[in-house]
Coordinates of C-alpha atoms in Angstrom, one line a residue:
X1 CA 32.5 45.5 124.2
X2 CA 35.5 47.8 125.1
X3 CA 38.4 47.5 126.4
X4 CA 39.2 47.4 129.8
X5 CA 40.9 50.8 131.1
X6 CA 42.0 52.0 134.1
X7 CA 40.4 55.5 132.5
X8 CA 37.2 53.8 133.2
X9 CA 34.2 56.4 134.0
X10 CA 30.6 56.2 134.3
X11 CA 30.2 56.9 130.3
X12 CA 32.8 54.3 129.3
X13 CA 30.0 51.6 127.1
X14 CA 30.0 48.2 128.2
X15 CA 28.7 46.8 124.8
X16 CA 30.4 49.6 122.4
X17 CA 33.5 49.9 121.2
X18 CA 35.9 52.5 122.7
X19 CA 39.6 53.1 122.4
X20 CA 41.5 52.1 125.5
X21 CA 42.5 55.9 125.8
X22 CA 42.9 59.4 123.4
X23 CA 40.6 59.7 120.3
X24 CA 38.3 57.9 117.6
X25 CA 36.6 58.7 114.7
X26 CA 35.6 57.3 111.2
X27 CA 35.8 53.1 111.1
X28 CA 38.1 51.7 108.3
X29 CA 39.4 49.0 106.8
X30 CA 36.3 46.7 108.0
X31 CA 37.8 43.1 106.7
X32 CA 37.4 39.6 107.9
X33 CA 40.0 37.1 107.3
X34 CA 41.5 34.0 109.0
X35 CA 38.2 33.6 111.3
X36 CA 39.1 37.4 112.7
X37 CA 37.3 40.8 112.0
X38 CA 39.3 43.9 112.1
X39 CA 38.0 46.7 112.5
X40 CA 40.2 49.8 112.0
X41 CA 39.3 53.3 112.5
X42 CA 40.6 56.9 112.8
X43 CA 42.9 57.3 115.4
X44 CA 44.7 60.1 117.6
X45 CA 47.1 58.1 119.6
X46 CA 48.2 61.2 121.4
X47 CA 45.1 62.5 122.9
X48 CA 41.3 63.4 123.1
X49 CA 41.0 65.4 119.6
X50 CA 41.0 65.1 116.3
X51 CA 44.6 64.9 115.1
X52 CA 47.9 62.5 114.5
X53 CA 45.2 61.3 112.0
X54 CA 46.3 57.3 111.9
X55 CA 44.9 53.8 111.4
X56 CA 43.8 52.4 115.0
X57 CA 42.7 48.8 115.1
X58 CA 40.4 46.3 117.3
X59 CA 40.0 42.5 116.7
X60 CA 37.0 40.9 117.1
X61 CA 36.0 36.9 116.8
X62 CA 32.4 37.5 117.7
X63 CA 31.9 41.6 116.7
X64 CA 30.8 42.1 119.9
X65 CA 34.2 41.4 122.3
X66 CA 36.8 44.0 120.8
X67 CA 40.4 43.6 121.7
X68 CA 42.2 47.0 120.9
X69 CA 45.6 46.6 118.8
X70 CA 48.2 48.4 118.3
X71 CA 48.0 51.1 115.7
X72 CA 48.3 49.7 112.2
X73 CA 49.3 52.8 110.4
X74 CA 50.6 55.3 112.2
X75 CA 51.0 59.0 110.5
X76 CA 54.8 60.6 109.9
X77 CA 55.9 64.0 108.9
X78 CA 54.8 64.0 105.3
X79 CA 51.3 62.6 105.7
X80 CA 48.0 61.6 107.7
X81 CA 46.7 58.2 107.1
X82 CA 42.8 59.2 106.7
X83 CA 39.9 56.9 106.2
X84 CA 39.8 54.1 103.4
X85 CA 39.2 50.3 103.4
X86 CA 40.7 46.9 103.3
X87 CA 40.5 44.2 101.6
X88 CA 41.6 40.3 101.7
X89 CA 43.2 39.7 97.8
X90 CA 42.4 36.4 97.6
X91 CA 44.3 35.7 94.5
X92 CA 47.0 37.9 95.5
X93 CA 46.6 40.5 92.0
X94 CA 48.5 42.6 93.9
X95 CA 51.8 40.7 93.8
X96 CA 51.8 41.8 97.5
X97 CA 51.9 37.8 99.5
X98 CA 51.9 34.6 97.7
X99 CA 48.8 32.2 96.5
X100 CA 49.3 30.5 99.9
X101 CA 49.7 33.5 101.9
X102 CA 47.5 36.4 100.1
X103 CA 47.9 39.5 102.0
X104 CA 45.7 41.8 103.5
X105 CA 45.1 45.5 101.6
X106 CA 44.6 48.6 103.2
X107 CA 43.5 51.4 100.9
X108 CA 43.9 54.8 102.8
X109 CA 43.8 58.5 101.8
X110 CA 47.4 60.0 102.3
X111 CA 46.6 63.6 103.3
X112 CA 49.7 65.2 102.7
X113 CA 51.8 67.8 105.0
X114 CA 53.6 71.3 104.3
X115 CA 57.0 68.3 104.8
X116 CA 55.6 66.9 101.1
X117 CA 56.2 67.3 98.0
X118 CA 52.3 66.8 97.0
X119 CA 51.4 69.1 100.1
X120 CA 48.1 69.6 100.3
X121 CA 46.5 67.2 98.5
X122 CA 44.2 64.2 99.3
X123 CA 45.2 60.5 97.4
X124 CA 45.1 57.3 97.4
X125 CA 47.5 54.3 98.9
X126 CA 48.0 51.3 99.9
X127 CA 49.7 49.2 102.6
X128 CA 49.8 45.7 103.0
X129 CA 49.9 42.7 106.0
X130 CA 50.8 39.2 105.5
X131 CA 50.5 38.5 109.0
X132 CA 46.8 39.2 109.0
X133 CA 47.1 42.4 110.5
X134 CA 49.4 42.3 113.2
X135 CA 51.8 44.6 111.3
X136 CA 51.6 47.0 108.0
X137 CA 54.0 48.3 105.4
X138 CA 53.4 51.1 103.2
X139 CA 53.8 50.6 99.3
X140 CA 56.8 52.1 98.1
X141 CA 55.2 53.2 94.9
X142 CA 52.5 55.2 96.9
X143 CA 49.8 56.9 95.8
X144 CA 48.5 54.8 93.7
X145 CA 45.5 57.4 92.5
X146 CA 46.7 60.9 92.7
X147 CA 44.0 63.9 91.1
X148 CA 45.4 67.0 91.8
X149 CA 42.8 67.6 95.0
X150 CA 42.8 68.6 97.7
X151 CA 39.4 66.7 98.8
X152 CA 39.8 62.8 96.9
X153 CA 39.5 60.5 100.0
X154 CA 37.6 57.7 101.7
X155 CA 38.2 54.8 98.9
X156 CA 36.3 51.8 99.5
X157 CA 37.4 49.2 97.1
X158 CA 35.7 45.7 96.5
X159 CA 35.5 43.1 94.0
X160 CA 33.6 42.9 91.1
X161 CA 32.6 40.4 89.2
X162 CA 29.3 41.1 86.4
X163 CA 28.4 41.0 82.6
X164 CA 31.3 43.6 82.3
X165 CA 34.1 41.4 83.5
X166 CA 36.2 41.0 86.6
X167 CA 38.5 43.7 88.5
X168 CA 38.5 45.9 92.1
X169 CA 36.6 48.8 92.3
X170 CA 37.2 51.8 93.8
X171 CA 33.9 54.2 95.3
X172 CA 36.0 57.1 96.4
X173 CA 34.6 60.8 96.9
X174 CA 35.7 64.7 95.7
X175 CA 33.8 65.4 98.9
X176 CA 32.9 69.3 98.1
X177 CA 31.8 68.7 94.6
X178 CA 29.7 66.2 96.5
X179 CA 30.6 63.2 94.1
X180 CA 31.4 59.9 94.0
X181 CA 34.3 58.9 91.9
X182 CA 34.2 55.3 90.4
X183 CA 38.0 53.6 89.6
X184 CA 38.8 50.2 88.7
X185 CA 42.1 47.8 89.1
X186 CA 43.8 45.0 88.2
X187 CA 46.1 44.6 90.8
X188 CA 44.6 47.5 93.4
X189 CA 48.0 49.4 91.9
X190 CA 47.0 51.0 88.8
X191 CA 43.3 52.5 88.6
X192 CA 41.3 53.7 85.9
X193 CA 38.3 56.1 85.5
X194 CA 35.4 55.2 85.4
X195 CA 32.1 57.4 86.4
X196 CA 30.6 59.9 88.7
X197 CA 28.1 59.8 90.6
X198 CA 26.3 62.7 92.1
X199 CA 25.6 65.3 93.8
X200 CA 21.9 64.4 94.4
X201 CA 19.8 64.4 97.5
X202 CA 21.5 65.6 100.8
X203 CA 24.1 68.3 99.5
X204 CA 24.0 70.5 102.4
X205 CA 27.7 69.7 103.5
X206 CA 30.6 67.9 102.4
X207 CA 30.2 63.7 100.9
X208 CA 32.5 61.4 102.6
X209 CA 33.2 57.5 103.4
X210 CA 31.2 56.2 101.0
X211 CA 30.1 52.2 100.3
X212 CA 28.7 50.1 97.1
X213 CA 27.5 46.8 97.7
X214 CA 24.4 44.5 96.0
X215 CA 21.6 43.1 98.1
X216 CA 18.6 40.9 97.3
X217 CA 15.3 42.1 98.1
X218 CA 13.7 40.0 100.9
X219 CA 16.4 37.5 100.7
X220 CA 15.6 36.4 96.8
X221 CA 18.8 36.2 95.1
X222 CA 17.0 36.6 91.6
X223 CA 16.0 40.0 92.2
X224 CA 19.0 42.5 93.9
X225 CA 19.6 45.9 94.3
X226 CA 23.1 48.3 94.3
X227 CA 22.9 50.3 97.6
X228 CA 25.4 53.5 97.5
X229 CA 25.6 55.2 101.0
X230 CA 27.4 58.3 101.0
X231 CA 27.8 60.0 104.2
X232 CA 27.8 63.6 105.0
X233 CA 28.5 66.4 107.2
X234 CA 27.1 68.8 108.1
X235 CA 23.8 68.6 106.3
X236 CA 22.4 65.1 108.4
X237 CA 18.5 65.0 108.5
X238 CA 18.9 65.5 112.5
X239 CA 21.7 68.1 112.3
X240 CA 25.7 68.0 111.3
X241 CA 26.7 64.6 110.5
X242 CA 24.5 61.9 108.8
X243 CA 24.5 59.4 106.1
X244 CA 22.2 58.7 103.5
X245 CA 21.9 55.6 100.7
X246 CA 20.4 55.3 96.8
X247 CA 19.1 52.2 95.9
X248 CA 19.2 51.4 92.2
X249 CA 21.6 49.3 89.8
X250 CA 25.4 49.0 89.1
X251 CA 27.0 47.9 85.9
X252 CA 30.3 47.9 86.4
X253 CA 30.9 50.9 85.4
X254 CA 28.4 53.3 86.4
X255 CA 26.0 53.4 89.3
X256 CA 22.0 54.1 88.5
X257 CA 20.1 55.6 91.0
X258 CA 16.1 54.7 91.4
X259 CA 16.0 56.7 94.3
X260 CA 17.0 60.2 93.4
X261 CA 14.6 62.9 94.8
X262 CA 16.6 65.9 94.0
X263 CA 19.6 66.7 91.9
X264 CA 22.5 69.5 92.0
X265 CA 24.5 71.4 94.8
X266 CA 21.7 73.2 95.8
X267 CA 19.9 71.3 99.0
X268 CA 16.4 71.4 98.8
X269 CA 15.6 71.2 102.8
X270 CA 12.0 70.9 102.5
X271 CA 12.6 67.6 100.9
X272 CA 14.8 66.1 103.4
X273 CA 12.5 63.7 105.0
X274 CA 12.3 62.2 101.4
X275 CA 15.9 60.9 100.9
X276 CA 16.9 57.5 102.1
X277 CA 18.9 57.9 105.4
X278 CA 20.7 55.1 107.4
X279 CA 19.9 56.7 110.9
X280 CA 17.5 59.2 111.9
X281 CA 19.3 60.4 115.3
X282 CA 22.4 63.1 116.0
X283 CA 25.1 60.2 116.6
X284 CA 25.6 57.8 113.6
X285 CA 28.4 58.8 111.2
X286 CA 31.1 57.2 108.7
X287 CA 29.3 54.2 108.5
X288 CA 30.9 51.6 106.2
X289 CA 31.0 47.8 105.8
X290 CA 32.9 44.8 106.1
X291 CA 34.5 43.6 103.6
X292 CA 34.8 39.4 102.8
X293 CA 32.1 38.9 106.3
X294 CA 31.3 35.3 106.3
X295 CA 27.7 34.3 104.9
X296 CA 27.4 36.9 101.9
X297 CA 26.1 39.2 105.6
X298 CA 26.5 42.6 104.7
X299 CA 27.6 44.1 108.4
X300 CA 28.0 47.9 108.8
X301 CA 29.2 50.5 111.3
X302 CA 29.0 54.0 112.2
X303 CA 31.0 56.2 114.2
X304 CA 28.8 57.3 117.2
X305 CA 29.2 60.6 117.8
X306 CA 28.9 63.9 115.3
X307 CA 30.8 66.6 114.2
X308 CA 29.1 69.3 115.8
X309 CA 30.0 68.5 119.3
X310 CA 32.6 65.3 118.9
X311 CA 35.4 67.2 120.3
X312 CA 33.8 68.7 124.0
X313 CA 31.8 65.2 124.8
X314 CA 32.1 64.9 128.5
X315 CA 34.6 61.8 128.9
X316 CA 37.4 61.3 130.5
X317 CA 40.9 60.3 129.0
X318 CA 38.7 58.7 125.8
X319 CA 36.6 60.2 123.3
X320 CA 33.9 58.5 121.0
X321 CA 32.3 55.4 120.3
X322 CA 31.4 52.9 117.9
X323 CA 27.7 52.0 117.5
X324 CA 26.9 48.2 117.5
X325 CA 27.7 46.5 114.3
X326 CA 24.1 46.0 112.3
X327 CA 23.7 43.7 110.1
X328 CA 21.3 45.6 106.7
X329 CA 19.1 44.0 104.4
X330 CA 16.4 45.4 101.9
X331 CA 13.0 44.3 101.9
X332 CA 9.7 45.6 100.8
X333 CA 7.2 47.7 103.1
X334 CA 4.5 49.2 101.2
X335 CA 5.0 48.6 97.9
X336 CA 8.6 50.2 98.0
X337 CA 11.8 48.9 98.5
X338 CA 13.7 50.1 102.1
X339 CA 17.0 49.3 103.7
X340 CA 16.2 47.7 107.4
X341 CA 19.1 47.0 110.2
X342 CA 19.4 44.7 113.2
X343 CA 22.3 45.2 115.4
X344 CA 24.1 42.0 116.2
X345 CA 23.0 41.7 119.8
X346 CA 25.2 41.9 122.5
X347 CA 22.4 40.2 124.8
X348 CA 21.5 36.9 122.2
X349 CA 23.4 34.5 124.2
X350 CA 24.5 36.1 127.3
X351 CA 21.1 37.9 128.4
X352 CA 19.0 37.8 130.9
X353 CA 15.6 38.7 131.1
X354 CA 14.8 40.3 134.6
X355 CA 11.3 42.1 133.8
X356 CA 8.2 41.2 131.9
X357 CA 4.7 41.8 131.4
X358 CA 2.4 41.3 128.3
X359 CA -1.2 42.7 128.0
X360 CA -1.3 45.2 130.0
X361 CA -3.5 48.3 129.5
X362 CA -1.8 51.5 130.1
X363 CA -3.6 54.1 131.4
X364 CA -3.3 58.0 130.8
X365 CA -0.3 59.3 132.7
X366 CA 3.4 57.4 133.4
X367 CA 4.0 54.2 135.1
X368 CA 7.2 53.5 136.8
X369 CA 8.8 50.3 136.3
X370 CA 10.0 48.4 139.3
X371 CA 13.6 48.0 140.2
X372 CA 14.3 44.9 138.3
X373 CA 13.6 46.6 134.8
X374 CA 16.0 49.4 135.8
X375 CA 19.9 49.8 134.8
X376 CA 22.5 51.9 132.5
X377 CA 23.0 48.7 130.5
X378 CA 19.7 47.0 128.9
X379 CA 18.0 46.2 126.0
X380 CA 14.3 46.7 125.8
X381 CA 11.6 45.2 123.4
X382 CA 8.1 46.7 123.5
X383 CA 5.4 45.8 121.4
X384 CA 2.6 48.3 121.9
X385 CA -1.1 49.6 120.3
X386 CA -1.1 53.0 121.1
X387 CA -5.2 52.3 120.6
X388 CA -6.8 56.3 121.7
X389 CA -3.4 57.9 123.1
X390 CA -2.3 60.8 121.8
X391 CA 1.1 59.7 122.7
X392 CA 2.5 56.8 124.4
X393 CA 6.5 55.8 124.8
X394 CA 9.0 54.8 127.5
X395 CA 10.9 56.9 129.8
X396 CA 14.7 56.2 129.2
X397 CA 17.5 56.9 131.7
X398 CA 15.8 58.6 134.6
X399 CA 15.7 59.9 137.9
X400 CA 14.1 63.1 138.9
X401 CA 13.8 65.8 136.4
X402 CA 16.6 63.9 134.2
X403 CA 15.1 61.6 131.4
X404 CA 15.1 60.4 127.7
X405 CA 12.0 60.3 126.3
X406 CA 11.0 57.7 123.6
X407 CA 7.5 58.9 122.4
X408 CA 5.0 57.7 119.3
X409 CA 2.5 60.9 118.4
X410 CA -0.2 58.5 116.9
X411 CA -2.1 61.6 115.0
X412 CA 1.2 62.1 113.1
X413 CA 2.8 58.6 113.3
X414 CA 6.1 60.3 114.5
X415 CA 8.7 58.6 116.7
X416 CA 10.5 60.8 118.3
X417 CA 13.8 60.7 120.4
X418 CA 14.1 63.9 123.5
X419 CA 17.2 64.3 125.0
X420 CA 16.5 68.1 126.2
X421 CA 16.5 66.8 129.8
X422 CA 19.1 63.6 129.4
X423 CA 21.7 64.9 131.7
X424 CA 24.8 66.8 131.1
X425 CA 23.8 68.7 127.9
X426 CA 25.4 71.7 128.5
X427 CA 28.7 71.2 127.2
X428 CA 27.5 72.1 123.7
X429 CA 24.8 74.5 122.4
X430 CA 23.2 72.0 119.5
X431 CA 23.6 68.9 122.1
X432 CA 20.0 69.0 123.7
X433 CA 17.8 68.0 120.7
X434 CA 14.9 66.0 119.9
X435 CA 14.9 63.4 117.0
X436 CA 12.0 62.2 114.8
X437 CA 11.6 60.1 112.0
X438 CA 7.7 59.2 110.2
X439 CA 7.0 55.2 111.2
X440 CA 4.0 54.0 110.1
X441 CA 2.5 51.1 112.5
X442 CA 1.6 47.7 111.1
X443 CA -1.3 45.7 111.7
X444 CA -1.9 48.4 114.7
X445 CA 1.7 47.8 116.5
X446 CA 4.5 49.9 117.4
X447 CA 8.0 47.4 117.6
X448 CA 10.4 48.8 119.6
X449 CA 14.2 47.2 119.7
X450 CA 16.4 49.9 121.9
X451 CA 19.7 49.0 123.1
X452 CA 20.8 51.3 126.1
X453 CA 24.3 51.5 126.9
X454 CA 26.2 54.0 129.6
X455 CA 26.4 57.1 127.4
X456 CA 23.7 55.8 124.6
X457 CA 20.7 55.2 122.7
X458 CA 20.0 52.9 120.0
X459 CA 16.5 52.7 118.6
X460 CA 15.4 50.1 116.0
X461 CA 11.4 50.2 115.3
X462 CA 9.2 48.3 113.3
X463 CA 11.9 45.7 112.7
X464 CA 14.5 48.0 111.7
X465 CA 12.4 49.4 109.0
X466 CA 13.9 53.0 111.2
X467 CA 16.4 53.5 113.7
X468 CA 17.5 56.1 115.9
X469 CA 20.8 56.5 117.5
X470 CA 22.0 59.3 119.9
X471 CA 24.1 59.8 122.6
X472 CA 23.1 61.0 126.4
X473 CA 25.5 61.9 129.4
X474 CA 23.2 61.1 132.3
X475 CA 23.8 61.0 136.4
X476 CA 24.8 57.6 137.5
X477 CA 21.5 57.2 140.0
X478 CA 19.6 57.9 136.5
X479 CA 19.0 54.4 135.5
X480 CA 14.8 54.4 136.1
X481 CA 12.4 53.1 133.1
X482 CA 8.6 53.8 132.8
X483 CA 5.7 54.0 130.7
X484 CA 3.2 56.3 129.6
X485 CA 0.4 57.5 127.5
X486 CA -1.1 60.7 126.9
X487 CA -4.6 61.4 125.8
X488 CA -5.9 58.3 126.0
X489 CA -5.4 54.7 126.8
X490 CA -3.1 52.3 124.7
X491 CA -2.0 48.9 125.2
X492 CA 1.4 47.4 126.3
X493 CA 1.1 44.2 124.5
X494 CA 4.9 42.8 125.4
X495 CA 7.7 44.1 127.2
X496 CA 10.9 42.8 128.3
X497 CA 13.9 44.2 129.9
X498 CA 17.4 41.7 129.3
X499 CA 20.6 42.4 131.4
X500 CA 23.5 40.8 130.8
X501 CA 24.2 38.1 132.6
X502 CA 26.5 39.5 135.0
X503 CA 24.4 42.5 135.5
X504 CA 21.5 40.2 136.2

């Protein structure tokens, strides 16, 4: 949920996080502590482009009702505070609070200005809160990991604790050699070397914000996985800005990859569809996790939006979005092993159900739904056999000509995302665009999850096993859903639309 603005427009999300006013980008510094999650991010406080680059910061008990801060980290005349992480040091190694008050850790990139000394380059510091978060003070000993770049950002730092001992590490990035850097610490001050990872896989732009964290594999804790998501941009399976993830082991020292297709600098496009992405739409970027999050969970966002076109979307007095926070897991689909995502779901406890209908054949051509299933603000669940149809989906957002169009092609078992004819998609030449990612059916069934907010699209199939996020910029009378099928007849075996309650 957002804030509450008096720059309100008929794009401003309802259940997505949005500054109050002026830019967003990247999420950092994704920490619970104290029963609070804090989610920081980057952060123009002076207006509706990149720039200023500084910490912003939202507070969440529930991850779904933000309250917007003020900014944590703000930039000065020698440098921009860019993306990084925090941490809760428990033990306090860091000498920063005491045992009974151990601070909070940021770890940021200081990019640093022609004012300078180190002008130019790209290192690591830290700043620390012992008022869980409400205020921040730079380490006077900053940087604390300083290699001579120009392009050493994005450090997310966590605790390990294996067969080769105890101590923070850092996953950090040289993002145009497209590698990932491996430190560890002590006391989060002093770092040491230890591996590189990469390039490998997507190469075809810069590697940032990148993540390290161990999963089990369906929920057994004998038998894990190290997932390493490096995000990148351009070079996204759907165009600019995308992230991808390995799978494979992590010693302490070095990181393993089982899941390397291709190796080198050189992208090898043809192979794209290969590589392990997080999201398969335009509009999922940065994404990182929270540290310390209650329950072992492992909870990620992404910036919703993409470099291509971030800076001319069509709001007013805000730019960008967060998606909804998903919680990933691995598990096993056909004999391999596959990240899968649920978004925590803004409609669980506070939802209404105001349309329904199970077994219903559907016909060749499209079905409008009645009023009741119609809104900017849903989430819809469809459980369908797409039986002889050539193609069968739902008709998101619409009214007239305008429309998004979630479609299966059952001959190539595509899922496909159109938002050619979603509304304003003039205001940048690689906007209109169709997304598509392979999703094999099970037992016959196409699951559909999708989350509709007032300038987006998030698509969860099969369980999560795929996902598909994108924004759109319709008219405010385009709130219209229907069915179809092409080809053939198919068969809706479930749908429900939920409102929020006080849309209901």
């Amino acid at each position: 949920m957002t804030t509450t603005s008096a720059l309100d427009c008929q794009y401003r999300p309802r259940h997505h996080y949005t500054a109050d006013r002026s830019w967003l980008n990247d999420p950092n510094g994704l920490v619970y502590a104290n029963g609070t999650y804090h989610l920081f991010y980057q952060h123009n406080p002076s207006g509706t482009v990149w720039g200023n680059m500084s910490w912003g910061h939202a507070t969440s008990a529930d991850l779904l009702h933000w309250d917007e801060q003020p900014v944590a980290i703000a930039c000065d005349e020698q440098e921009a505070i860019f993306s990084g992480s925090a941490v809760l040091d428990k033990t306090n190694t860091s000498g920063f609070g005491t045992p009974d008050n151990p601070p909070l850790v940021a770890i940021y990139t200081s990019a640093y200005t022609p004012a300078s000394p180190l002008n130019g380059r790209q290192a690591q510091s830290l700043a620390y809160s012992t008022d869980n978060g409400a205020t921040w003070t730079k380490y006077d000993g900053n940087p604390v990991l300083d290699r001579a770049s120009a392009d050493f950002r994005d450090p997310k730092v966590f605790w390990y604790d294996g067969s080769a001992g105890s101590y923070w590490v850092m996953v950090a990035v040289e993002a145009v050699d497209r590698e990932v850097v491996l430190y560890k610490s002590a006391d989060l001050k002093t770092w040491e070397y230890l591996s590189t990872f990469g390039p490998a896989n997507a190469t075809g732009g810069v590697w940032e914000c990148p993540d390290l964290f161990e999963l089990p594999v369906d929920g057994d804790a004998g038998n894990t996985k190290w997932v390493l998501v490096v995000n990148l941009s351009p070079g996204g399976i759907a165009g600019g800005s995308g992230g991808q993830y390995f799978l494979g082991s992590f010693d302490g020292v070095a990181f393993t990859s089982e899941t390397t297709v291709t190796q080198g600098i050189q992208q090898d496009d043809s192979r794209m569809a290969e590589y392990g992405w997080l999201d398969w739409g335009r509009d999922y970027y940065a994404a990182v996790s929270f540290s310390n999050a209650p329950g072992g969970r492992r909870l990620m966002i992404g910036w919703m939006n993409n470099w291509q076109y971030g800076a001319v979307t069509p709001t007013s007095g805000w730019r960008s979005a967060m998606s909804l926070v998903r919680e990933v897991r691995l598990a096993s689909r056909d004999g391999a092993v596959a990240l899968v995502q649920a978004a925590v779901d803004p409609y669980g406890s506070g939802g209404a159900t105001t349309y329904s209908e199970a077994g219903t054949a559907l016909a060749v051509g499209t079905r409008w739904l009645p009023a009741e299933a119609s809104g900017d603000v849903l989430r819809i669940d469809a459980d369908i056999v797409p039986g002889t149809a050539g193609e069968v989906g739902l008709l998101l957002r619409a009214d007239g000509g305008e429309r998004t169009v979630l479609a299966y092609d059952s001959g190539r078992g595509v899922l496909s995302l159109d938002r050619t004819a979603s509304g304003n998609t003039a205001f940048h030449e690689s906007f209109a665009s169709v997304q598509r990612v392979a999703v094999p059916l099970e037992d016959g069934r196409l699951r559909l999850r999708v989350f509709l907010d007032r300038c987006s699209v998030e698509v969860f199939a099969q369980d999560g096993l795929a996902t598909i996020t994108d924004q759109i910029f319709p008219g405010e009378s385009s709130t219209s859903l229907a069915v179809f099928a092409e080809g053939g007849g198919a068969t809706l075996v479930s749908l429900d639309v939920v409102r929020t309650r006080s849309h209901a």
